[in-house]
């Protein structure tokens, strides 16, 4: 009685292109290279140079302690800011403050910190961090300028190539995005992010076999790569490869057992495979992980109806409709449950309301036709079956009902 809704996932993985890693240059630390005022103080007096060297060493130790903590806390930020009191031009401290602020969602503060880092050291990773935040803000021209600056000095910088490809993908210039990722892969054939982004581009260009191959390659290169397992499973499901899809999504669930979207997708697949108990279990986990996701609750109701547990389905849908009485899909599925329970008046009311909200709901038209047929309203039933077949020619049950009706 209709497919389960799983939503449209976001395909681009950009985190690695935005933040990069914490910077700790202290293993090869020489204070006069990291703290520019040290050079000036060296000229003035050996005693002053010793004092500044001591300050820079202390600053580097504080940065190292912040990197070791690495939890985005106020204490971590305090390490870096204290380091800057001793050595104000230590670029790594500015950069790491940017990462901490990014983790907290303070993109404006993070951008200022990254820009401060670039003032004191023109490091390509710092520019890539700036570009990533500008991209998040929708500042595509500014982001491209940062990537271009990196590539002007190093045309083979994989991170900049991938970042620039994301900019072109955002502009829907998929051919240019693909060209840039190809270049990155010619330099680093095993780069996981490049492989993943290539898979995404292939999928957007409807080159599905190539996309599947790239997703699979990423899972071979990095078996813990959640997004590749997840989108591999979703694409396999779209291609009708339900058994493979369940296996891929199962791998994703092992990596992130708390992920609501994985359990929701597993519920969709298992329903397709006829494993209603497994589908129910997966969807209950999805609801527990994200109680506000109404689509998981509606999918759960669909599975319960298939298990002949219509009363439980009505209870689940009642919770959805309490929050949103105008949820067309919830009303449509409720009408189906009421139809199966023999509550024809309530079913007709629910289905008609669903169609008022969404006239293109082929499943609601079909189920209303079944209701009319069961209650002896043959002409109205025929009209609803025709509407269902017209709205969704791929809805096989509507086509079958039309044929059955025609032979009577």
GROMACS .gro file of C-alpha atoms in nm:
model
  408
    1UNK     CA    1   0.000   0.000   0.000
    2UNK     CA    2   0.269   0.246  -0.096
    3UNK     CA    3   0.637   0.290  -0.033
    4UNK     CA    4   0.784   0.395   0.298
    5UNK     CA    5   0.922   0.746   0.308
    6UNK     CA    6   1.294   0.772   0.375
    7UNK     CA    7   1.373   1.130   0.282
    8UNK     CA    8   1.643   1.277   0.061
    9UNK     CA    9   1.983   1.254   0.226
   10UNK     CA   10   2.246   1.521   0.192
   11UNK     CA   11   2.528   1.376  -0.011
   12UNK     CA   12   2.831   1.597   0.030
   13UNK     CA   13   3.073   1.523   0.310
   14UNK     CA   14   3.266   1.844   0.367
   15UNK     CA   15   3.380   1.835   0.729
   16UNK     CA   16   3.732   1.731   0.641
   17UNK     CA   17   3.754   2.022   0.402
   18UNK     CA   18   3.632   2.279   0.653
   19UNK     CA   19   3.816   2.236   0.979
   20UNK     CA   20   4.124   2.030   0.913
   21UNK     CA   21   4.321   1.914   1.215
   22UNK     CA   22   4.454   2.084   1.523
   23UNK     CA   23   4.799   2.226   1.462
   24UNK     CA   24   5.086   2.147   1.696
   25UNK     CA   25   5.427   2.246   1.558
   26UNK     CA   26   5.603   2.196   1.888
   27UNK     CA   27   5.771   1.865   1.807
   28UNK     CA   28   6.010   2.052   1.581
   29UNK     CA   29   5.963   2.375   1.770
   30UNK     CA   30   6.216   2.652   1.752
   31UNK     CA   31   6.080   2.957   1.934
   32UNK     CA   32   6.238   3.211   1.700
   33UNK     CA   33   6.050   3.066   1.402
   34UNK     CA   34   5.711   3.062   1.574
   35UNK     CA   35   5.719   3.394   1.757
   36UNK     CA   36   5.825   3.681   1.533
   37UNK     CA   37   5.892   3.933   1.814
   38UNK     CA   38   6.167   3.698   1.932
   39UNK     CA   39   6.383   3.813   1.640
   40UNK     CA   40   6.355   4.174   1.747
   41UNK     CA   41   6.434   4.098   2.108
   42UNK     CA   42   6.737   3.895   2.005
   43UNK     CA   43   6.889   4.204   1.846
   44UNK     CA   44   6.823   4.418   2.153
   45UNK     CA   45   6.985   4.200   2.417
   46UNK     CA   46   7.074   3.843   2.493
   47UNK     CA   47   6.887   3.868   2.822
   48UNK     CA   48   6.571   3.985   2.644
   49UNK     CA   49   6.607   3.709   2.389
   50UNK     CA   50   6.626   3.451   2.663
   51UNK     CA   51   6.308   3.587   2.822
   52UNK     CA   52   6.115   3.581   2.494
   53UNK     CA   53   6.245   3.236   2.410
   54UNK     CA   54   6.120   3.119   2.745
   55UNK     CA   55   5.778   3.273   2.674
   56UNK     CA   56   5.755   3.105   2.333
   57UNK     CA   57   5.852   2.769   2.478
   58UNK     CA   58   5.583   2.813   2.741
   59UNK     CA   59   5.329   2.906   2.472
   60UNK     CA   60   5.416   2.599   2.267
   61UNK     CA   61   5.366   2.380   2.574
   62UNK     CA   62   5.022   2.533   2.631
   63UNK     CA   63   4.925   2.468   2.268
   64UNK     CA   64   5.039   2.109   2.304
   65UNK     CA   65   4.824   2.068   2.617
   66UNK     CA   66   4.523   2.213   2.436
   67UNK     CA   67   4.568   1.974   2.144
   68UNK     CA   68   4.596   1.681   2.385
   69UNK     CA   69   4.266   1.784   2.548
   70UNK     CA   70   4.094   1.836   2.212
   71UNK     CA   71   3.737   1.833   2.345
   72UNK     CA   72   3.628   2.180   2.232
   73UNK     CA   73   3.582   2.288   2.593
   74UNK     CA   74   3.641   2.628   2.747
   75UNK     CA   75   3.949   2.481   2.912
   76UNK     CA   76   4.093   2.386   2.574
   77UNK     CA   77   4.027   2.735   2.441
   78UNK     CA   78   4.189   2.879   2.754
   79UNK     CA   79   4.513   2.692   2.678
   80UNK     CA   80   4.534   2.856   2.334
   81UNK     CA   81   4.439   3.204   2.452
   82UNK     CA   82   4.692   3.185   2.734
   83UNK     CA   83   4.953   3.078   2.480
   84UNK     CA   84   4.878   3.394   2.283
   85UNK     CA   85   4.944   3.606   2.590
   86UNK     CA   86   5.300   3.472   2.585
   87UNK     CA   87   5.339   3.462   2.206
   88UNK     CA   88   5.069   3.673   2.030
   89UNK     CA   89   5.180   3.575   1.679
   90UNK     CA   90   5.170   3.199   1.726
   91UNK     CA   91   4.957   3.111   1.423
   92UNK     CA   92   4.881   2.759   1.542
   93UNK     CA   93   4.713   2.891   1.857
   94UNK     CA   94   4.490   3.122   1.651
   95UNK     CA   95   4.406   2.834   1.416
   96UNK     CA   96   4.317   2.599   1.700
   97UNK     CA   97   4.092   2.861   1.857
   98UNK     CA   98   3.913   2.869   1.523
   99UNK     CA   99   3.857   2.494   1.537
  100UNK     CA  100   3.721   2.512   1.891
  101UNK     CA  101   3.481   2.793   1.799
  102UNK     CA  102   3.372   2.605   1.486
  103UNK     CA  103   3.281   2.303   1.696
  104UNK     CA  104   3.062   2.527   1.910
  105UNK     CA  105   2.888   2.676   1.607
  106UNK     CA  106   3.048   3.020   1.640
  107UNK     CA  107   3.136   3.050   1.273
  108UNK     CA  108   3.199   3.426   1.287
  109UNK     CA  109   3.445   3.394   1.573
  110UNK     CA  110   3.608   3.095   1.407
  111UNK     CA  111   3.652   3.285   1.082
  112UNK     CA  112   3.822   3.573   1.262
  113UNK     CA  113   4.056   3.330   1.436
  114UNK     CA  114   4.151   3.157   1.110
  115UNK     CA  115   4.212   3.495   0.944
  116UNK     CA  116   4.438   3.592   1.236
  117UNK     CA  117   4.632   3.270   1.184
  118UNK     CA  118   4.691   3.354   0.817
  119UNK     CA  119   4.820   3.700   0.911
  120UNK     CA  120   5.107   3.543   1.100
  121UNK     CA  121   5.169   3.239   0.879
  122UNK     CA  122   5.041   3.192   0.524
  123UNK     CA  123   4.972   2.823   0.570
  124UNK     CA  124   4.753   2.649   0.308
  125UNK     CA  125   4.560   2.462   0.577
  126UNK     CA  126   4.464   2.791   0.739
  127UNK     CA  127   4.332   2.923   0.408
  128UNK     CA  128   4.137   2.601   0.353
  129UNK     CA  129   3.980   2.646   0.697
  130UNK     CA  130   3.876   3.000   0.600
  131UNK     CA  131   3.734   2.877   0.270
  132UNK     CA  132   3.536   2.603   0.442
  133UNK     CA  133   3.362   2.849   0.671
  134UNK     CA  134   3.298   3.090   0.385
  135UNK     CA  135   3.143   2.801   0.193
  136UNK     CA  136   2.916   2.724   0.487
  137UNK     CA  137   2.804   3.087   0.489
  138UNK     CA  138   2.725   3.070   0.116
  139UNK     CA  139   3.017   3.297   0.027
  140UNK     CA  140   3.121   3.092  -0.275
  141UNK     CA  141   3.329   3.361  -0.447
  142UNK     CA  142   3.531   3.426  -0.133
  143UNK     CA  143   3.582   3.055  -0.074
  144UNK     CA  144   3.700   3.004  -0.431
  145UNK     CA  145   3.955   3.285  -0.390
  146UNK     CA  146   4.108   3.110  -0.089
  147UNK     CA  147   4.132   2.778  -0.273
  148UNK     CA  148   4.279   2.952  -0.578
  149UNK     CA  149   4.547   3.113  -0.361
  150UNK     CA  150   4.648   2.775  -0.225
  151UNK     CA  151   4.655   2.617  -0.571
  152UNK     CA  152   4.856   2.908  -0.713
  153UNK     CA  153   5.141   2.814  -0.482
  154UNK     CA  154   5.080   2.439  -0.495
  155UNK     CA  155   4.870   2.311  -0.787
  156UNK     CA  156   4.878   1.961  -0.638
  157UNK     CA  157   4.726   2.046  -0.301
  158UNK     CA  158   4.461   1.776  -0.266
  159UNK     CA  159   4.259   1.956   0.001
  160UNK     CA  160   4.230   2.271  -0.208
  161UNK     CA  161   4.135   2.072  -0.518
  162UNK     CA  162   3.860   1.895  -0.327
  163UNK     CA  163   3.739   2.215  -0.164
  164UNK     CA  164   3.719   2.389  -0.499
  165UNK     CA  165   3.531   2.090  -0.642
  166UNK     CA  166   3.269   2.131  -0.369
  167UNK     CA  167   3.226   2.497  -0.467
  168UNK     CA  168   3.165   2.398  -0.829
  169UNK     CA  169   2.929   2.120  -0.723
  170UNK     CA  170   2.729   2.374  -0.525
  171UNK     CA  171   2.699   2.580  -0.843
  172UNK     CA  172   2.581   2.263  -1.019
  173UNK     CA  173   2.891   2.269  -1.240
  174UNK     CA  174   2.934   1.893  -1.209
  175UNK     CA  175   3.177   1.853  -1.499
  176UNK     CA  176   3.424   2.099  -1.345
  177UNK     CA  177   3.377   1.941  -1.003
  178UNK     CA  178   3.450   1.599  -1.151
  179UNK     CA  179   3.760   1.731  -1.328
  180UNK     CA  180   3.899   1.866  -1.000
  181UNK     CA  181   3.832   1.543  -0.813
  182UNK     CA  182   3.997   1.345  -1.094
  183UNK     CA  183   4.305   1.566  -1.055
  184UNK     CA  184   4.304   1.506  -0.679
  185UNK     CA  185   4.279   1.130  -0.734
  186UNK     CA  186   4.568   1.135  -0.981
  187UNK     CA  187   4.777   1.276  -0.695
  188UNK     CA  188   4.627   1.071  -0.410
  189UNK     CA  189   4.446   0.765  -0.550
  190UNK     CA  190   4.356   0.634  -0.205
  191UNK     CA  191   4.222   0.960  -0.063
  192UNK     CA  192   3.894   0.861   0.101
  193UNK     CA  193   3.728   1.202   0.076
  194UNK     CA  194   3.814   1.229  -0.293
  195UNK     CA  195   3.671   0.884  -0.361
  196UNK     CA  196   3.357   0.962  -0.164
  197UNK     CA  197   3.302   1.294  -0.342
  198UNK     CA  198   3.356   1.127  -0.679
  199UNK     CA  199   3.084   0.878  -0.589
  200UNK     CA  200   2.851   1.166  -0.504
  201UNK     CA  201   2.919   1.339  -0.836
  202UNK     CA  202   2.860   1.016  -1.027
  203UNK     CA  203   2.529   0.971  -0.849
  204UNK     CA  204   2.423   1.328  -0.924
  205UNK     CA  205   2.511   1.272  -1.290
  206UNK     CA  206   2.299   0.953  -1.278
  207UNK     CA  207   2.606   0.738  -1.343
  208UNK     CA  208   2.483   0.484  -1.090
  209UNK     CA  209   2.712   0.191  -1.166
  210UNK     CA  210   3.017   0.416  -1.130
  211UNK     CA  211   2.876   0.565  -0.809
  212UNK     CA  212   2.820   0.220  -0.659
  213UNK     CA  213   3.176   0.118  -0.746
  214UNK     CA  214   3.320   0.430  -0.580
  215UNK     CA  215   3.114   0.392  -0.264
  216UNK     CA  216   3.228   0.030  -0.240
  217UNK     CA  217   3.589   0.134  -0.290
  218UNK     CA  218   3.565   0.382  -0.003
  219UNK     CA  219   3.433   0.109   0.226
  220UNK     CA  220   3.733  -0.103   0.127
  221UNK     CA  221   3.978   0.181   0.192
  222UNK     CA  222   3.809   0.276   0.520
  223UNK     CA  223   3.568   0.013   0.660
  224UNK     CA  224   3.463   0.262   0.930
  225UNK     CA  225   3.345   0.525   0.679
  226UNK     CA  226   2.983   0.566   0.786
  227UNK     CA  227   2.858   0.786   0.501
  228UNK     CA  228   2.985   0.551   0.230
  229UNK     CA  229   2.812   0.250   0.384
  230UNK     CA  230   2.495   0.453   0.429
  231UNK     CA  231   2.475   0.601   0.080
  232UNK     CA  232   2.587   0.274  -0.076
  233UNK     CA  233   2.286   0.111   0.090
  234UNK     CA  234   2.050   0.388  -0.016
  235UNK     CA  235   2.165   0.372  -0.378
  236UNK     CA  236   2.144  -0.009  -0.381
  237UNK     CA  237   1.789   0.021  -0.252
  238UNK     CA  238   1.703   0.267  -0.529
  239UNK     CA  239   1.846   0.017  -0.778
  240UNK     CA  240   1.632  -0.264  -0.635
  241UNK     CA  241   1.927  -0.445  -0.475
  242UNK     CA  242   1.749  -0.489  -0.142
  243UNK     CA  243   1.962  -0.770   0.000
  244UNK     CA  244   2.285  -0.580  -0.065
  245UNK     CA  245   2.127  -0.263   0.067
  246UNK     CA  246   2.036  -0.428   0.396
  247UNK     CA  247   2.392  -0.554   0.437
  248UNK     CA  248   2.544  -0.210   0.368
  249UNK     CA  249   2.304  -0.033   0.601
  250UNK     CA  250   2.370  -0.296   0.865
  251UNK     CA  251   2.739  -0.206   0.846
  252UNK     CA  252   2.648   0.162   0.886
  253UNK     CA  253   2.436   0.077   1.190
  254UNK     CA  254   2.729  -0.103   1.351
  255UNK     CA  255   2.942   0.209   1.310
  256UNK     CA  256   2.674   0.445   1.444
  257UNK     CA  257   2.415   0.246   1.637
  258UNK     CA  258   2.258   0.572   1.759
  259UNK     CA  259   2.182   0.699   1.405
  260UNK     CA  260   1.808   0.742   1.351
  261UNK     CA  261   1.842   0.773   0.972
  262UNK     CA  262   2.020   0.438   0.946
  263UNK     CA  263   1.750   0.255   1.139
  264UNK     CA  264   1.481   0.431   0.939
  265UNK     CA  265   1.647   0.323   0.615
  266UNK     CA  266   1.684  -0.033   0.746
  267UNK     CA  267   1.313  -0.032   0.822
  268UNK     CA  268   1.241   0.069   0.462
  269UNK     CA  269   1.461  -0.209   0.324
  270UNK     CA  270   1.328  -0.482   0.552
  271UNK     CA  271   0.971  -0.386   0.468
  272UNK     CA  272   1.062  -0.431   0.102
  273UNK     CA  273   1.210  -0.773   0.182
  274UNK     CA  274   0.897  -0.877   0.372
  275UNK     CA  275   1.082  -0.891   0.704
  276UNK     CA  276   0.816  -0.706   0.898
  277UNK     CA  277   0.947  -0.803   1.241
  278UNK     CA  278   1.292  -0.673   1.147
  279UNK     CA  279   1.140  -0.360   0.997
  280UNK     CA  280   0.939  -0.296   1.313
  281UNK     CA  281   1.248  -0.336   1.530
  282UNK     CA  282   1.452  -0.098   1.313
  283UNK     CA  283   1.180   0.166   1.303
  284UNK     CA  284   1.124   0.150   1.678
  285UNK     CA  285   1.496   0.219   1.720
  286UNK     CA  286   1.467   0.510   1.476
  287UNK     CA  287   1.178   0.658   1.676
  288UNK     CA  288   1.371   0.613   2.001
  289UNK     CA  289   1.676   0.786   1.851
  290UNK     CA  290   1.476   1.077   1.706
  291UNK     CA  291   1.127   1.107   1.859
  292UNK     CA  292   1.052   1.421   1.655
  293UNK     CA  293   1.093   1.248   1.316
  294UNK     CA  294   0.732   1.188   1.216
  295UNK     CA  295   0.827   0.994   0.902
  296UNK     CA  296   0.975   0.712   1.114
  297UNK     CA  297   0.653   0.691   1.314
  298UNK     CA  298   0.443   0.681   0.997
  299UNK     CA  299   0.670   0.412   0.850
  300UNK     CA  300   0.629   0.214   1.172
  301UNK     CA  301   0.251   0.240   1.137
  302UNK     CA  302   0.273   0.106   0.780
  303UNK     CA  303   0.471  -0.196   0.901
  304UNK     CA  304   0.226  -0.258   1.185
  305UNK     CA  305  -0.062  -0.261   0.937
  306UNK     CA  306   0.126  -0.514   0.727
  307UNK     CA  307   0.162  -0.724   1.044
  308UNK     CA  308  -0.216  -0.704   1.100
  309UNK     CA  309  -0.162  -0.485   1.406
  310UNK     CA  310  -0.391  -0.208   1.286
  311UNK     CA  311  -0.495  -0.094   1.634
  312UNK     CA  312  -0.133  -0.035   1.731
  313UNK     CA  313  -0.083   0.153   1.404
  314UNK     CA  314  -0.376   0.381   1.491
  315UNK     CA  315  -0.215   0.458   1.828
  316UNK     CA  316   0.116   0.547   1.660
  317UNK     CA  317  -0.055   0.771   1.405
  318UNK     CA  318  -0.262   0.943   1.672
  319UNK     CA  319   0.061   1.072   1.827
  320UNK     CA  320   0.171   1.211   1.489
  321UNK     CA  321  -0.163   1.380   1.426
  322UNK     CA  322  -0.171   1.531   1.774
  323UNK     CA  323   0.135   1.733   1.674
  324UNK     CA  324   0.024   1.800   1.318
  325UNK     CA  325  -0.345   1.736   1.237
  326UNK     CA  326  -0.277   1.824   0.872
  327UNK     CA  327  -0.011   1.563   0.802
  328UNK     CA  328  -0.148   1.425   0.474
  329UNK     CA  329   0.055   1.105   0.477
  330UNK     CA  330  -0.035   1.024   0.837
  331UNK     CA  331  -0.403   1.074   0.752
  332UNK     CA  332  -0.368   0.852   0.446
  333UNK     CA  333  -0.209   0.569   0.644
  334UNK     CA  334  -0.465   0.616   0.924
  335UNK     CA  335  -0.741   0.578   0.666
  336UNK     CA  336  -0.579   0.253   0.549
  337UNK     CA  337  -0.563   0.120   0.908
  338UNK     CA  338  -0.926   0.213   0.970
  339UNK     CA  339  -1.023   0.047   0.642
  340UNK     CA  340  -0.857  -0.277   0.752
  341UNK     CA  341  -1.038  -0.253   1.087
  342UNK     CA  342  -1.372  -0.216   0.908
  343UNK     CA  343  -1.425   0.138   1.038
  344UNK     CA  344  -1.548   0.261   0.701
  345UNK     CA  345  -1.695   0.596   0.803
  346UNK     CA  346  -1.378   0.698   0.987
  347UNK     CA  347  -1.163   0.563   0.704
  348UNK     CA  348  -1.348   0.766   0.442
  349UNK     CA  349  -1.316   1.078   0.655
  350UNK     CA  350  -0.939   1.028   0.697
  351UNK     CA  351  -0.875   0.947   0.331
  352UNK     CA  352  -1.083   1.237   0.203
  353UNK     CA  353  -0.901   1.475   0.436
  354UNK     CA  354  -0.567   1.337   0.316
  355UNK     CA  355  -0.669   1.406  -0.045
  356UNK     CA  356  -0.783   1.758   0.041
  357UNK     CA  357  -0.429   1.821   0.165
  358UNK     CA  358  -0.254   1.628  -0.114
  359UNK     CA  359  -0.458   1.565  -0.428
  360UNK     CA  360  -0.169   1.369  -0.582
  361UNK     CA  361  -0.168   1.096  -0.314
  362UNK     CA  362  -0.220   0.790  -0.533
  363UNK     CA  363  -0.228   0.549  -0.240
  364UNK     CA  364  -0.510   0.743  -0.074
  365UNK     CA  365  -0.708   0.735  -0.401
  366UNK     CA  366  -0.653   0.359  -0.430
  367UNK     CA  367  -0.756   0.288  -0.071
  368UNK     CA  368  -1.062   0.508  -0.105
  369UNK     CA  369  -1.150   0.300  -0.412
  370UNK     CA  370  -1.118  -0.020  -0.207
  371UNK     CA  371  -1.343   0.130   0.059
  372UNK     CA  372  -1.607   0.227  -0.198
  373UNK     CA  373  -1.591  -0.118  -0.354
  374UNK     CA  374  -1.640  -0.286  -0.017
  375UNK     CA  375  -1.939  -0.066   0.056
  376UNK     CA  376  -2.102  -0.125  -0.284
  377UNK     CA  377  -2.027   0.216  -0.438
  378UNK     CA  378  -1.890   0.073  -0.762
  379UNK     CA  379  -1.889   0.386  -0.979
  380UNK     CA  380  -1.708   0.590  -0.716
  381UNK     CA  381  -1.462   0.305  -0.667
  382UNK     CA  382  -1.381   0.300  -1.039
  383UNK     CA  383  -1.315   0.675  -1.039
  384UNK     CA  384  -1.076   0.646  -0.745
  385UNK     CA  385  -0.885   0.356  -0.904
  386UNK     CA  386  -0.850   0.559  -1.224
  387UNK     CA  387  -0.724   0.858  -1.026
  388UNK     CA  388  -0.469   0.640  -0.845
  389UNK     CA  389  -0.339   0.491  -1.170
  390UNK     CA  390  -0.325   0.834  -1.330
  391UNK     CA  391  -0.138   0.994  -1.039
  392UNK     CA  392   0.116   0.712  -1.009
  393UNK     CA  393   0.139   0.470  -1.304
  394UNK     CA  394   0.400   0.270  -1.111
  395UNK     CA  395   0.156   0.191  -0.828
  396UNK     CA  396   0.098  -0.173  -0.920
  397UNK     CA  397  -0.187  -0.231  -0.677
  398UNK     CA  398  -0.389   0.046  -0.844
  399UNK     CA  399  -0.327  -0.106  -1.188
  400UNK     CA  400  -0.434  -0.448  -1.058
  401UNK     CA  401  -0.751  -0.303  -0.907
  402UNK     CA  402  -0.831  -0.135  -1.238
  403UNK     CA  403  -0.791  -0.463  -1.428
  404UNK     CA  404  -0.992  -0.655  -1.170
  405UNK     CA  405  -1.265  -0.392  -1.185
  406UNK     CA  406  -1.275  -0.406  -1.565
  407UNK     CA  407  -1.323  -0.785  -1.571
  408UNK     CA  408  -1.616  -0.784  -1.329
   0.00000   0.00000   0.00000
